[in-house]
Amino acid sequence: MVRSVRFVILTENETKRHRTADIYRHIFILSLSLCLMAVCMTNCPTLIVTVGLPARGKTYISKKLTRYLNWIGVPTKEFNVGQYRRECVKIYKSFEFFRSDNEEGLKIRKQCALAALNDVRQYLSVEDGHVAVFDATNTTRERRATIMRFAEQNGYKVFFVESVCEDPRVIAENIVQVKLGSPDYTDRNTEEAIQDFMKRIKCYENSYQPLDEDLDRELSYIKIMDVGQRYLVNRVLDHIQSRIVYYLMNIHITPRSIYLCRHGESDLNVRGRIGGDSGLSPRGKEFAQCLGRFIQDQNIKDLKVWTSQMKRSIQTAEALGVPYEQWKTLNEIDAGVCEEMMYEEIQEHYPLEFALRDQDKYHYRYPKGESYEDLVQRLEPVIMELERQENVLVICHQAVMRCLLAYFLDKSAEELPYLKCPLHTVLKLSPVAYGCKVESIYLNVEAVNTHRDKPENVDISRLPEEALLTVPPHY
Amino acid sequence: MDTFPKEFHRRTRCDSAENMSRVLRMKDPRLADQRATSFLSSTSGDLSRNRVDGIPAMCSQFLNTQSAVQAGPNDMSTEQKELTQTPLLKIWVPGMGSSLGQRRGSSRPQFTNCPTMIVMVGLPARGKTYISKKLTRYLNWIGVPTQVFNLGQYRREVVQTYKNYEFFRPDNEDAMKIRRACASSALKDIANYFTKEQGQVAVFDATNTTRERRGVIISFAKERGYKVFFIESVCDDPEIIEANIMQVKLSSPDYENYDKEEALVDFLKRIDCYKLSYVPLDEEKDRHLSFIKIFNVGSRYLVNRVQDHIQSRIVYYLMNIHVTPRSIYLSRHGESELNLLGRIGGDSGLSSQGLKYAKALAEFIRGQSIKDLKVWTSHMKRTIQTAEALGVPYEQWKALNEIDAGVCEEMMYEEIQATHPEEFALRDQDKYRYRYPKGESYEDLVHRLEPVIMELERQENVLVICHQAVMRCLLAYFLDKSADDLPYLKCPLHTVLKLTPLAYGCKVESFYLNIQAVNTHRDRPTNVNIARKTEEALQTVPEHQ
């Protein structure tokens, strides 16, 4: 019942794009309604439990999965037992802590796991979280049974994600990438750290009971083998688990870079008008040429180029002289009745809409148009394909680029619509450790600024000057 | 400050057909006339399967090349090639004069860069043909030309009458020869499908239970540069196997003259013939192959080495389908106020007849006594109003919104003819691919509806309250209708279609709930030429207020 109330509140946002009289009528109708605004991913909270020896990519998967689920609108949080352990045992001495005969160590580790589960309960049952990712080795059947009892008591579904890998190169690479920088090893030199960590892994190996095809046939899980060469998927129960499996089967860890940029400056940009389907201005054309040279200089292996189906992005791609793919889903946000208007005109003709947009830019939908939230849903297949690909250059638009960037940099729905994505600037994203390195390259071709910050006064009754306070200059 | 001629500014607003033809005339006077457009209409169909977009191959001969900038791969001339928008697909392409070979922008999604062979593996009655047909239907619907090659068919053509299971005995030399010949014949047809018919995916539906046979297929594919993806169905639940045999084998041409009991016995013996030599795909020995092993109708999957996008999509699809009996109910919203006025699109509310329909729908649904029914609507007022009358929880999907008619939203057909006669004609020429200016095409709709289809596959009993174009797309998926038939499927108001999966297809029951409504179906008129008269264009417009 709690959940349906929450969805009713969401629908009030939806009504904001109607005129005042309509608003009241809609609130009345919708509050009596039983409708859900969002596709119902699951009807009860899900607990994702990682399983695997140390340095098998569990935390990498946990963080990435959490980022993806939050981006598509499923409130998700990860709970890393290692963090809890670090808070309890302030200073890490050596691998001896993890020895299976270390009674003291075992007690502390069990306490930490329970503390984490307690926080999971807080998140899923009290705070309206949908998915919790319980990131720990969970290598014994006993520990997993404890977790399943906990989930059953609280009415959560459990989905295991096990990572199995025997390739010593991959394990060594993992250790170098993320373990050496861990707080556990701040005072050690590289050699010692690696030695210690390998011994740590050994402590787990003896008692490791992988998920078994027969013994665990009633459980829902995915076993990822050798970093995605092979997967074993058992008993997927619902939509969210199906999406999680699809996502996990599409990600990879091959080093690559994703280049995001907008089309060159367009004629409508220059005149301060939003949307439309205009061509490039002379400076925009110059940018396209510079982009071509930049891409050549970067010497990128097997670069794929994607554009939207709008003239300005295609014109930009044409200057590169390489094959490119046009995606309709990369088209700019549809501003509906406000298409091709200047902000000044929107304020003049639709002051209510203009204010509502400033109040909640992420959820606000233009009349007969789209919202950022709609955009994210529309862009999900692009993200999925970006995960599958290696080196890609995406030539898109301001709102679209903000959505894509928010996915890679784990930005919230509040921050997303205000991310800075200026014209004539390429962002190079390279996955590194648990996140993404961003390099911003301005190609030194002048362009108008199209970024409008949130003004101070977002009230419906504000004056035009207050509304137009943050509009960037234009011709 | 800009170098674009004024025409381009007006062109981007796409305000009127007149402007568009002026632009076209600017490039080539002949483009706006009948001859060029007849080429557009005759060849656009062929191009549907091509990697490159809308402009017909033959057009280049007729086009004025003077405006095209010669472009090589490293052309860094400051003179940017002018882009124009193809009339039908509304895709921006460089200059009218550039030949297909020079075009670098592809508007077709790149699912895969070489043909793929999907090879089924498994004992008889394990659902191979069911999976083959379903997968093929799905791939064709999302725009990947796919065809099934069923070895059993080939065998039936060679061996006209089936006697009994002895044909399949492993020591039956003559039969073995015939079966091998059939396999070669099928492989030849596959090669032909890829090279001559521009197919992208071929599903080789046979038992393929020995490593030797699979080896032959792999060599065949390797020689020609095709990718291979195996789908193995493993099942040892005797109940499921018997149910399969009852559902699809007993009615096979092989068993026309058998009675049920005998047929069952014979078929089980047939399966035994295969069991001895059956070598399933092995995690270790076949680790370099790309495959998915499906256990017990989907309770478990083993996926190995997915190579590319299309294989990833296939795996996702296979992991979402199920065989639990259920029904899908498709219906449009009740008659809307704009329907009454003969206007397309918009976001109006229900008319009084529409409200009556909503109540009738509620009664109908109650009468059907459906277990755990899910109800889905779009975000548009008319579907939500219809759902509200049901008094049960429902989910709104923006993806179920009606096709966006762009500049033609809320217009009557008569008005579209008056203000955009060329657009109106282009739409009649190729209704599937035609995109409204600033709007969508049926092709775009299919793309947008794919997640809905995926979720429909996962679900059990669902009632989808949607719109005419949307319903046509969904129906085309379930009933395997081609892109040419899809936009003309009949989806009248106030009628519920109940789809129930049966054997290899779908049973359709149509329920008209006896509430009068206007007809919104406009057939393809006889004359689809741009130069046609107004009466010819409006010949098939249904009546309205």
CSV table of C-alpha atoms in Angstrom, one decimal, chain A residues 14 17 25-26 29-30 32-40 213 217 221 225 228-239 242-243 245-246 249-250 267 270-271 277-280 282 285 288-289 292-293 296 309-311 314-315 318-326 328-329 334 340 365 368-370 374 377 385 388 475, chain B residues 1-4 8-9 12-13 53 72-78 80-81 83 85 90-92 94 104-110 283-284 287 291 295 298-309 312-313 315-316 319-320 347 379 381 384 388 391-399 404 410 435 438-440 444 447 455 458:
chain,number,residue,atom,x,y,z
A,14,GLU,CA,2.9,14.6,-14.2
A,17,ARG,CA,2.3,20.3,-17.2
A,25,ARG,CA,-9.1,18.0,-11.9
A,26,HIS,CA,-6.3,15.6,-12.5
A,29,ILE,CA,-9.0,11.9,-10.6
A,30,LEU,CA,-5.5,10.5,-10.0
A,32,LEU,CA,-8.5,8.2,-6.6
A,33,SER,CA,-6.8,6.2,-9.2
A,34,LEU,CA,-4.8,3.1,-8.9
A,35,CYS,CA,-2.4,3.9,-11.7
A,36,LEU,CA,1.3,3.5,-11.6
A,37,MET,CA,3.4,6.0,-13.4
A,38,ALA,CA,6.5,3.9,-13.8
A,39,VAL,CA,6.8,0.4,-15.1
A,40,CYS,CA,6.7,-1.9,-12.1
A,213,GLU,CA,24.0,-26.6,-10.2
A,217,ARG,CA,19.0,-25.5,-8.1
A,221,TYR,CA,21.6,-16.7,-9.6
A,225,MET,CA,32.9,-17.3,-15.5
A,228,GLY,CA,32.1,-13.0,-19.1
A,229,GLN,CA,33.3,-15.8,-21.4
A,230,ARG,CA,30.6,-18.0,-19.9
A,231,TYR,CA,27.4,-17.5,-17.8
A,232,LEU,CA,25.2,-19.9,-16.0
A,233,VAL,CA,21.8,-18.4,-15.2
A,234,ASN,CA,19.4,-20.2,-12.9
A,235,ARG,CA,15.7,-19.4,-12.2
A,236,VAL,CA,15.3,-15.7,-13.1
A,237,LEU,CA,12.2,-14.7,-11.2
A,238,ASP,CA,11.1,-11.3,-12.4
A,239,HIS,CA,11.7,-8.3,-14.6
A,242,SER,CA,16.0,-10.3,-16.1
A,243,ARG,CA,17.4,-6.8,-16.7
A,245,VAL,CA,21.2,-10.6,-16.1
A,246,TYR,CA,21.1,-8.8,-19.5
A,249,MET,CA,26.0,-10.2,-19.9
A,250,ASN,CA,26.8,-7.0,-21.8
A,267,ASP,CA,22.0,28.4,-36.3
A,270,VAL,CA,23.3,31.2,-32.1
A,271,ARG,CA,19.9,32.8,-31.9
A,277,ASP,CA,16.5,20.8,-36.6
A,278,SER,CA,18.8,23.5,-38.0
A,279,GLY,CA,22.2,23.2,-39.6
A,280,LEU,CA,25.6,24.2,-38.4
A,282,PRO,CA,30.1,28.7,-39.7
A,285,LYS,CA,31.4,23.8,-39.3
A,288,ALA,CA,33.4,19.8,-37.2
A,289,GLN,CA,36.7,20.1,-39.1
A,292,GLY,CA,37.9,15.5,-37.5
A,293,ARG,CA,41.6,16.4,-37.0
A,296,GLN,CA,42.7,11.5,-36.4
A,309,GLN,CA,19.1,11.8,-36.8
A,310,MET,CA,19.2,15.5,-36.6
A,311,LYS,CA,20.9,17.6,-39.2
A,314,ILE,CA,25.0,14.5,-39.0
A,315,GLN,CA,26.7,17.5,-40.5
A,318,GLU,CA,30.1,14.1,-42.1
A,319,ALA,CA,33.2,16.2,-41.6
A,320,LEU,CA,35.0,13.3,-40.0
A,321,GLY,CA,35.1,11.4,-43.3
A,322,VAL,CA,34.4,8.0,-41.6
A,323,PRO,CA,31.3,5.8,-41.6
A,324,TYR,CA,28.9,6.6,-38.8
A,325,GLU,CA,25.5,5.2,-37.5
A,326,GLN,CA,22.5,7.4,-37.0
A,328,LYS,CA,16.9,8.2,-33.6
A,329,THR,CA,17.1,7.6,-29.9
A,334,ASP,CA,11.5,17.1,-27.6
A,340,GLU,CA,12.4,26.6,-31.5
A,365,ARG,CA,7.7,17.2,-19.2
A,368,LYS,CA,3.4,17.5,-26.0
A,369,GLY,CA,7.1,16.9,-25.4
A,370,GLU,CA,9.5,14.9,-23.2
A,374,ASP,CA,11.6,10.1,-20.6
A,377,GLN,CA,14.3,5.6,-20.6
A,385,GLU,CA,25.1,-0.9,-26.6
A,388,ARG,CA,29.0,-3.8,-25.4
A,475,TYR,CA,22.2,37.1,-30.9
B,1,MET,CA,26.1,35.3,-40.9
B,2,ASP,CA,25.3,31.9,-42.2
B,3,THR,CA,25.9,30.6,-45.7
B,4,PHE,CA,22.7,28.6,-45.9
B,8,PHE,CA,17.1,25.7,-45.8
B,9,HIS,CA,15.6,27.6,-42.9
B,12,THR,CA,13.9,22.8,-41.4
B,13,ARG,CA,10.5,24.0,-40.2
B,53,ASP,CA,19.0,4.5,-46.2
B,72,GLY,CA,36.8,11.3,-50.5
B,73,PRO,CA,37.4,9.8,-47.1
B,74,ASN,CA,39.9,12.5,-46.2
B,75,ASP,CA,38.2,15.4,-47.8
B,76,MET,CA,38.8,18.4,-45.5
B,77,SER,CA,37.4,21.0,-47.8
B,78,THR,CA,36.0,24.0,-46.0
B,80,GLN,CA,30.7,21.4,-46.2
B,81,LYS,CA,28.5,19.1,-48.1
B,83,LEU,CA,22.5,17.9,-46.3
B,85,GLN,CA,16.3,15.3,-45.9
B,90,LYS,CA,13.2,12.1,-43.3
B,91,ILE,CA,16.8,11.1,-42.9
B,92,TRP,CA,19.5,13.8,-43.5
B,94,PRO,CA,24.7,14.6,-47.9
B,104,ARG,CA,28.9,7.1,-44.8
B,105,GLY,CA,25.9,7.5,-42.6
B,106,SER,CA,23.8,4.5,-41.9
B,107,SER,CA,20.4,4.9,-40.4
B,108,ARG,CA,19.9,1.2,-40.0
B,109,PRO,CA,21.0,-0.2,-36.7
B,110,GLN,CA,24.2,-2.3,-37.1
B,283,GLU,CA,31.3,-26.7,-21.4
B,284,GLU,CA,34.9,-27.8,-21.8
B,287,ARG,CA,34.3,-23.8,-25.0
B,291,PHE,CA,26.1,-21.1,-27.7
B,295,PHE,CA,17.6,-26.5,-19.6
B,298,GLY,CA,14.1,-22.1,-19.2
B,299,SER,CA,14.8,-22.9,-15.5
B,300,ARG,CA,18.5,-22.7,-16.3
B,301,TYR,CA,20.7,-21.3,-19.1
B,302,LEU,CA,24.4,-21.8,-19.9
B,303,VAL,CA,25.7,-19.0,-22.2
B,304,ASN,CA,29.1,-19.2,-23.8
B,305,ARG,CA,31.0,-16.6,-25.8
B,306,VAL,CA,28.4,-14.2,-27.0
B,307,GLN,CA,30.1,-12.5,-30.0
B,308,ASP,CA,28.1,-9.5,-31.0
B,309,HIS,CA,24.9,-7.4,-30.6
B,312,SER,CA,23.2,-10.7,-27.2
B,313,ARG,CA,19.7,-9.8,-28.2
B,315,VAL,CA,20.1,-14.6,-25.7
B,316,TYR,CA,18.1,-11.9,-23.9
B,319,MET,CA,15.8,-15.9,-21.6
B,320,ASN,CA,12.5,-14.0,-21.4
B,347,ASP,CA,-4.7,13.8,-26.6
B,379,HIS,CA,0.2,8.0,-21.1
B,381,LYS,CA,-5.8,10.6,-21.6
B,384,ILE,CA,-6.2,6.1,-19.1
B,388,GLU,CA,-10.1,3.8,-15.0
B,391,GLY,CA,-11.4,-0.4,-11.4
B,392,VAL,CA,-8.2,-2.4,-11.2
B,393,PRO,CA,-4.6,-1.3,-10.9
B,394,TYR,CA,-2.9,-0.5,-14.2
B,395,GLU,CA,0.5,0.6,-15.4
B,396,GLN,CA,1.2,3.5,-17.8
B,397,TRP,CA,3.8,3.1,-20.5
B,398,LYS,CA,4.9,6.1,-22.5
B,399,ALA,CA,6.2,3.6,-25.1
B,404,ASP,CA,3.5,10.9,-33.4
B,410,GLU,CA,-4.9,16.7,-34.8
B,435,ARG,CA,7.9,9.4,-41.2
B,438,LYS,CA,8.7,16.1,-37.0
B,439,GLY,CA,7.0,12.9,-36.2
B,440,GLU,CA,7.4,9.2,-36.4
B,444,ASP,CA,10.1,4.0,-35.4
B,447,HIS,CA,11.6,0.2,-32.4
B,455,GLU,CA,7.9,-7.5,-21.2
B,458,ARG,CA,7.8,-12.3,-19.7
